Structures are given as structure tokens and as C-alpha cells.
Amino acid sequence: MSELPRYVEIGNTPPAWREVVKVARYDYHLSLSPPVWERVSAARQVVEKIAASSVPHYGINTGLGALCDVVLAHDELQGLSHHTLMSHACGVGTPLRTEQVRAIMCSAVVNYSHGYSGISPDVVEGLIRLVNEHITPIVPSRGSVGYLTHMAHIGLVLIGHGDVEFRGQRIPAKQALDAIGMVPVTLGPKDGLSLVNGTPAMTGLACLALDDAARLSAWADIIGAMSFEALGGQLNAFMAEVTALKCHPGVQQTGDNLRRLLADSAHLARHKGQRLQDALSLRSMPQVHGACRDQLDHAARQVEKELHSATDNPLVIPVEDGYQVVSQANPHGASVAMACDLLAIAACEWSSISERRAYRLVTPQANQLPPFLTTESGVKSGMMIAHYSAASLVADNKRLAQPAVTDNFITSGLQEDHLSFGESAALKLDKTLDNAFYVLAIEYLLASQALDLIGSDEFAKGTSLAWKSLRDVLPAYQEEQALHLDIEAAYQCLKETQVIDKLLSIAPNLLPSRQPSD
């Protein structure tokens, strides 16, 4: 018997960013409550009425962008929507991942659910059907200055054009629609513009990045604690009385995590007082990891506020004597772009300080461990070159940490002369986070190898659990297989949450538990 699908229903309360992740990453189905459908339909009735008139309203019965002064006849409006998708679907390059496209489609439905867009309910229903039937449009990843192109490729599928991923194959969209008995959507006034407009693409991508960054924040504290213990760090730097004097919430969370993960370590007790202070990459973990956690919290608030916003143009606004169609700039994605740029800096910092700890683990002059974490140095190189890989990835991250939002171009015949590059910001954040996971995977390998070589059974309960969890899937490295295989295996461990879930009973602040608040 197959399991019944789990649902995310969009109702009067706007969804949290985690709800988008459930749909995109964990295959929840999507639905709208009856009151939401009523909002969508009410705004659509306004659009239909305006479309039948001769009074120009941008995007409903006029051309787009620099052609906004061109008034179109009613029988031209379906063609306008059709041609909008065709001309705007001009992305290039490697397609987005399935989960990324699903996140964008979910965010688009959320955007329309506010009831200010005026899009046809048939279009919204079609998007929901694609999500729930797991028909995923093939969407090229590159070519957006902030919106338009990604959603245009998704819109093509609704009208039976383009390619999709369906049941493990890439097939024409019309073939997939036929397989589920779905008739291509007939677009009407404003539908094409509403499909390509707004910030759903960058917002959906950002929701996935938040989920990854939350998991990265936990692993950074876990693996950092392992390295700290392997290197015989001085616990006084993490005293609650010390971190309490740094008034940032993230510092308090990371400090608490480290104290709990390292509690009752007899190994560290033996190293107490061996040096006056440790290197900054060890003793500043509460301050650095904590600052990164604070940026994650800020980014989550910004992204969630965008998810709760109506970002179409024009918008159908209720006024005292009915409705007013207003052309404005809510599709500008500056808030999401800045949030993604800031979180990319945080991800770079998580990876940068991890690489510094990895360096100390493999460098004989910086520790009391066997050189390069092998007992046969000379004939074996141990973990020497794994650190090189970490350094390369961090160098990439430093370049990716450069902001996208500060760039600018003039497009659409002088009409759109300030751009957010929010999708570029979200996509480079995705790459930065992936690099950071690999850097931490390398540190995880090195710290575990160091604990193997120390060979003590007197490590802290938290770090021991993390160490043994890796050893459950991967033995100590003996140079009998290519090291990249071990790195990939450790990386896969970090992409899951099982170890984090086990450690939450020891350090409950590992995963950010606070919902973003106003």
C-alpha cells in the first residue's frame, strides 16, 4: 500500500520558508485553501474586466517594459501572454536541479496566493498540478538579471512546450502532460507577465539555501569541537562567563554547543594549562561561527518576509470603490539578493575557519600528532593533500563571496535601469554552501583520523558520537584507495541530518530552532 502524500496547504497564514523546503526537497504536495482560491479568483475578475476596456493598464492590455505605451486590442492579449513566455525563455547553461525548480514553482504559487496578481486560477492550478505530479520543467540555470527567465521556462511547460523531467526521464512537456491527462493551459490577459514577473525564483532558491546553511551551522560546531579536542584546546576560552560578554545571539548558541559537545572530556582535562591560549581558529569559534549564525538568522527573516510579499507587477489593489491596478517595483529583489550575498559571506567564513583548523591538524609544527595524520610518513603522504583541496575550495568561496547585488546594467530600452541580480546571488550562494560542505567534510575526515591516532576512550560524549558515526560508514584512512572517495563519503554524511538529530539531545542549539520573527 502506497503512503498518502503529505501536504503543505497555503491558507490565510503565509507559509514559512521551511514549508517551501518541504515541497521542494521532501516531496510534500501543495494545495490552496478555499479562501485563498477566492482571493485569486476575485483579482482575476478585475483583470478580465480591465482587459475588455480600452483604458490602458500596464501588462494587462499594453505591451511590456519599454513597450508599455502600446495599447493592444482584446483579441491580441492571449498572443501577448504566449509570446511573453517564448521571448523570455532565454536561459542558458546547465539546468537547475529538480529541487530548485520545485522550490521556484512553490514560491510562485505562494506569490499568487496573496490575491494581488490577477493571474488566471487555471495557471495556478496548473503549477500545483506540475508540483504534485512531479513533472519538473527543464530550466537553464543562467541568464537572469533578477527574474523573468527561470519562470518563463516553467511557464512554457504549462502550455505544452519545452522539456521536463518525469519518471526519471527527460521528455517533451506535452508528452508528460498527456501522461497525466492534463490539458495545456490557455493563457489570457496578464498571465504571461504574471508568470515571468516577481521574485519567486530567487526566493525559492534562497529557501533551499537556508535549509543547507542551517545544517552547515550545526556541522561547523560539531566538527570544530572534534578538531578542538584532537588539538588539546584550552576550554577556558569557551566559558559561559566569557561568551556572555559578547552580546550576539549566535555567539551564545555556538558557545553553548561547544561547551556541551566537549563536556567531561578527560582528554582535554589532561591538556589544561599546557598553553596560555590557542590559535584563533580554535578559540574564536563562538565568535566566528556565532556571527555566521546571526547572518543566517537575518537572511531567514528577509527571505521569509519576501515569501509573505506580493511581488507581481502590476498589482491589483483593493480600494474604497473597487480595485486599482498599480504599476510599481515590488518585483525588485534587493532584499533577497542582499540576504543571499550576506549569507554567502557567512558560508565563506564557516569554510575559511574550517580550513585553518584542517591546516593545524595536518601540520607537524602546529600539533603533537603524527605528521600529516599518518604513522608511516614518507612512504605515505597521509592527509597532506586533502588540506590542499580545502584551501582551493576556500579560495573559490572567497571569490563567490563578492556581492552580486552591487552590480548593475540598463535593460529594456532604458525602462529597467536598476537590477537586483537576486537569482545570481542565490545561485552563487548555493555553490558557496556546497564548497563549504566539502571543506567541512575534509575537516571531519582529518579530525576523525586524529582521534583514531590518539586512540583514547576519554573523549567527550558529543565528539565521540560524531567520530564513531563517521567510522560506522568509513574506516580510518590507510591510503589503500583514492582519498577523494573518502571525502565524498564524508560529504554525503554531512548532507544528512541523522548525526545532528542524535546530538540534539546533547546540544539542543545545534540547529537554529527559532522561527524568523518580525
GROMACS .gro file of N, CA, C and O in nm, residues 105-162:
model
  232
  105MET      N    1   0.865   2.688  -0.828
  105MET     CA    2   0.722   2.673  -0.856
  105MET      C    3   0.639   2.693  -0.730
  105MET      O    4   0.535   2.758  -0.732
  106CYS      N    5   0.684   2.637  -0.619
  106CYS     CA    6   0.613   2.654  -0.492
  106CYS      C    7   0.608   2.801  -0.452
  106CYS      O    8   0.502   2.853  -0.412
  107SER      N    9   0.720   2.871  -0.466
  107SER     CA   10   0.724   3.013  -0.429
  107SER      C   11   0.635   3.096  -0.521
  107SER      O   12   0.575   3.195  -0.478
  108ALA      N   13   0.626   3.056  -0.648
  108ALA     CA   14   0.537   3.126  -0.740
  108ALA      C   15   0.391   3.111  -0.697
  108ALA      O   16   0.314   3.209  -0.696
  109VAL      N   17   0.353   2.990  -0.659
  109VAL     CA   18   0.217   2.968  -0.612
  109VAL      C   19   0.190   3.051  -0.486
  109VAL      O   20   0.082   3.110  -0.471
  110VAL      N   21   0.286   3.057  -0.397
  110VAL     CA   22   0.271   3.139  -0.276
  110VAL      C   23   0.250   3.285  -0.316
  110VAL      O   24   0.163   3.355  -0.261
  111ASN      N   25   0.328   3.332  -0.412
  111ASN     CA   26   0.315   3.471  -0.458
  111ASN      C   27   0.175   3.500  -0.511
  111ASN      O   28   0.113   3.600  -0.475
  112TYR      N   29   0.123   3.411  -0.593
  112TYR     CA   30  -0.011   3.432  -0.649
  112TYR      C   31  -0.120   3.417  -0.542
  112TYR      O   32  -0.228   3.474  -0.554
  113SER      N   33  -0.091   3.338  -0.438
  113SER     CA   34  -0.192   3.311  -0.335
  113SER      C   35  -0.231   3.435  -0.256
  113SER      O   36  -0.336   3.437  -0.192
  114HIS      N   37  -0.149   3.538  -0.259
  114HIS     CA   38  -0.181   3.660  -0.185
  114HIS      C   39  -0.303   3.731  -0.245
  114HIS      O   40  -0.365   3.815  -0.178
  115GLY      N   41  -0.335   3.702  -0.371
  115GLY     CA   42  -0.455   3.757  -0.432
  115GLY      C   43  -0.440   3.896  -0.488
  115GLY      O   44  -0.541   3.966  -0.506
  116TYR      N   45  -0.318   3.938  -0.520
  116TYR     CA   46  -0.297   4.071  -0.577
  116TYR      C   47  -0.244   4.064  -0.720
  116TYR      O   48  -0.219   4.169  -0.780
  117SER      N   49  -0.227   3.944  -0.773
  117SER     CA   50  -0.166   3.931  -0.904
  117SER      C   51  -0.266   3.944  -1.018
  117SER      O   52  -0.239   4.008  -1.119
  118GLY      N   53  -0.380   3.880  -1.004
  118GLY     CA   54  -0.477   3.879  -1.112
  118GLY      C   55  -0.453   3.770  -1.214
  118GLY      O   56  -0.514   3.769  -1.321
  119ILE      N   57  -0.366   3.678  -1.183
  119ILE     CA   58  -0.337   3.567  -1.273
  119ILE      C   59  -0.457   3.472  -1.277
  119ILE      O   60  -0.535   3.462  -1.182
  120SER      N   61  -0.471   3.401  -1.388
  120SER     CA   62  -0.582   3.306  -1.401
  120SER      C   63  -0.569   3.193  -1.300
  120SER      O   64  -0.460   3.136  -1.283
  121PRO      N   65  -0.676   3.155  -1.233
  121PRO     CA   66  -0.670   3.039  -1.143
  121PRO      C   67  -0.627   2.912  -1.216
  121PRO      O   68  -0.567   2.823  -1.154
  122ASP      N   69  -0.654   2.904  -1.347
  122ASP     CA   70  -0.611   2.786  -1.423
  122ASP      C   71  -0.459   2.774  -1.425
  122ASP      O   72  -0.404   2.664  -1.422
  123VAL      N   73  -0.389   2.887  -1.430
  123VAL     CA   74  -0.242   2.885  -1.429
  123VAL      C   75  -0.191   2.838  -1.294
  123VAL      O   76  -0.101   2.754  -1.284
  124VAL      N   77  -0.251   2.890  -1.187
  124VAL     CA   78  -0.209   2.848  -1.053
  124VAL      C   79  -0.236   2.700  -1.033
  124VAL      O   80  -0.151   2.626  -0.981
  125GLU      N   81  -0.353   2.656  -1.076
  125GLU     CA   82  -0.387   2.514  -1.064
  125GLU      C   83  -0.290   2.428  -1.145
  125GLU      O   84  -0.249   2.320  -1.101
  126GLY      N   85  -0.250   2.478  -1.262
  126GLY     CA   86  -0.154   2.404  -1.343
  126GLY      C   87  -0.019   2.390  -1.276
  126GLY      O   88   0.043   2.282  -1.279
  127LEU      N   89   0.028   2.497  -1.213
  127LEU     CA   90   0.156   2.489  -1.141
  127LEU      C   91   0.149   2.389  -1.027
  127LEU      O   92   0.242   2.310  -1.005
  128ILE      N   93   0.038   2.393  -0.952
  128ILE     CA   94   0.021   2.299  -0.842
  128ILE      C   95   0.019   2.155  -0.895
  128ILE      O   96   0.079   2.065  -0.835
  129ARG      N   97  -0.045   2.135  -1.009
  129ARG     CA   98  -0.051   2.001  -1.067
  129ARG      C   99   0.089   1.953  -1.106
  129ARG      O  100   0.125   1.837  -1.082
  130LEU      N  101   0.169   2.040  -1.166
  130LEU     CA  102   0.306   2.002  -1.201
  130LEU      C  103   0.385   1.959  -1.077
  130LEU      O  104   0.458   1.858  -1.079
  131VAL      N  105   0.372   2.037  -0.970
  131VAL     CA  106   0.443   2.003  -0.846
  131VAL      C  107   0.397   1.868  -0.792
  131VAL      O  108   0.479   1.780  -0.761
  132ASN      N  109   0.268   1.850  -0.783
  132ASN     CA  110   0.215   1.729  -0.718
  132ASN      C  111   0.232   1.604  -0.804
  132ASN      O  112   0.240   1.493  -0.750
  133GLU      N  113   0.238   1.621  -0.935
  133GLU     CA  114   0.259   1.507  -1.025
  133GLU      C  115   0.407   1.483  -1.054
  133GLU      O  116   0.443   1.394  -1.130
  134HIS      N  117   0.493   1.564  -0.993
  134HIS     CA  118   0.639   1.553  -1.011
  134HIS      C  119   0.679   1.565  -1.157
  134HIS      O  120   0.766   1.491  -1.207
  135ILE      N  121   0.618   1.659  -1.225
  135ILE     CA  122   0.662   1.699  -1.358
  135ILE      C  123   0.747   1.824  -1.340
  135ILE      O  124   0.696   1.930  -1.300
  136THR      N  125   0.875   1.812  -1.366
  136THR     CA  126   0.968   1.921  -1.337
  136THR      C  127   1.021   1.983  -1.466
  136THR      O  128   1.092   1.916  -1.542
  137PRO      N  129   0.987   2.107  -1.496
  137PRO     CA  130   1.041   2.172  -1.615
  137PRO      C  131   1.193   2.175  -1.616
  137PRO      O  132   1.257   2.189  -1.510
  138ILE      N  133   1.250   2.159  -1.734
  138ILE     CA  134   1.395   2.176  -1.751
  138ILE      C  135   1.421   2.326  -1.763
  138ILE      O  136   1.377   2.390  -1.859
  139VAL      N  137   1.493   2.380  -1.666
  139VAL     CA  138   1.513   2.526  -1.659
  139VAL      C  139   1.663   2.556  -1.661
  139VAL      O  140   1.734   2.522  -1.565
  140PRO      N  141   1.714   2.616  -1.768
  140PRO     CA  142   1.856   2.655  -1.768
  140PRO      C  143   1.888   2.747  -1.652
  140PRO      O  144   1.807   2.834  -1.615
  141SER      N  145   2.004   2.728  -1.594
  141SER     CA  146   2.035   2.797  -1.468
  141SER      C  147   2.082   2.941  -1.487
  141SER      O  148   2.070   3.022  -1.395
  142ARG      N  149   2.134   2.974  -1.605
  142ARG     CA  150   2.199   3.104  -1.622
  142ARG      C  151   2.119   3.194  -1.716
  142ARG      O  152   2.046   3.147  -1.802
  143GLY      N  153   2.137   3.325  -1.698
  143GLY     CA  154   2.076   3.420  -1.789
  143GLY      C  155   1.972   3.510  -1.727
  143GLY      O  156   1.897   3.576  -1.798
  144SER      N  157   1.968   3.517  -1.593
  144SER     CA  158   1.871   3.604  -1.527
  144SER      C  159   1.942   3.721  -1.462
  144SER      O  160   2.046   3.705  -1.399
  145VAL      N  161   1.882   3.841  -1.474
  145VAL     CA  162   1.935   3.958  -1.404
  145VAL      C  163   1.858   3.983  -1.274
  145VAL      O  164   1.880   4.083  -1.207
  146GLY      N  165   1.768   3.893  -1.239
  146GLY     CA  166   1.693   3.908  -1.114
  146GLY      C  167   1.558   3.841  -1.119
  146GLY      O  168   1.501   3.806  -1.017
  147TYR      N  169   1.503   3.820  -1.238
  147TYR     CA  170   1.376   3.749  -1.256
  147TYR      C  171   1.359   3.722  -1.405
  147TYR      O  172   1.455   3.726  -1.481
  148LEU      N  173   1.241   3.685  -1.448
  148LEU     CA  174   1.199   3.667  -1.588
  148LEU      C  175   1.231   3.531  -1.647
  148LEU      O  176   1.141   3.455  -1.683
  149THR      N  177   1.359   3.495  -1.663
  149THR     CA  178   1.391   3.380  -1.748
  149THR      C  179   1.354   3.246  -1.686
  149THR      O  180   1.298   3.160  -1.754
  150HIS      N  181   1.385   3.224  -1.560
  150HIS     CA  182   1.357   3.093  -1.499
  150HIS      C  183   1.208   3.061  -1.502
  150HIS      O  184   1.167   2.951  -1.539
  151MET      N  185   1.127   3.158  -1.461
  151MET     CA  186   0.983   3.135  -1.459
  151MET      C  187   0.927   3.123  -1.600
  151MET      O  188   0.826   3.055  -1.622
  152ALA      N  189   0.988   3.187  -1.698
  152ALA     CA  190   0.941   3.173  -1.836
  152ALA      C  191   0.954   3.029  -1.884
  152ALA      O  192   0.865   2.975  -1.950
  153HIS      N  193   1.066   2.964  -1.851
  153HIS     CA  194   1.084   2.824  -1.889
  153HIS      C  195   0.982   2.734  -1.819
  153HIS      O  196   0.935   2.636  -1.878
  154ILE      N  197   0.948   2.767  -1.696
  154ILE     CA  198   0.844   2.691  -1.626
  154ILE      C  199   0.708   2.714  -1.692
  154ILE      O  200   0.630   2.621  -1.713
  155GLY      N  201   0.682   2.840  -1.728
  155GLY     CA  202   0.556   2.872  -1.794
  155GLY      C  203   0.538   2.799  -1.926
  155GLY      O  204   0.425   2.762  -1.963
  156LEU      N  205   0.647   2.778  -2.000
  156LEU     CA  206   0.639   2.705  -2.126
  156LEU      C  207   0.574   2.569  -2.109
  156LEU      O  208   0.494   2.524  -2.192
  157VAL      N  209   0.609   2.502  -2.001
  157VAL     CA  210   0.557   2.366  -1.978
  157VAL      C  211   0.406   2.369  -1.960
  157VAL      O  212   0.335   2.280  -2.006
  158LEU      N  213   0.354   2.473  -1.896
  158LEU     CA  214   0.210   2.483  -1.875
  158LEU      C  215   0.134   2.487  -2.007
  158LEU      O  216   0.019   2.441  -2.015
  159ILE      N  217   0.196   2.541  -2.112
  159ILE     CA  218   0.128   2.550  -2.242
  159ILE      C  219   0.175   2.439  -2.338
  159ILE      O  220   0.148   2.444  -2.457
  160GLY      N  221   0.246   2.341  -2.281
  160GLY     CA  222   0.283   2.224  -2.360
  160GLY      C  223   0.411   2.236  -2.439
  160GLY      O  224   0.436   2.155  -2.530
  161HIS      N  225   0.496   2.331  -2.407
  161HIS     CA  226   0.624   2.350  -2.477
  161HIS      C  227   0.740   2.316  -2.382
  161HIS      O  228   0.722   2.306  -2.261
  162GLY      N  229   0.857   2.304  -2.439
  162GLY     CA  230   0.975   2.277  -2.358
  162GLY      C  231   0.987   2.131  -2.320
  162GLY      O  232   0.908   2.045  -2.363
   0.00000   0.00000   0.00000
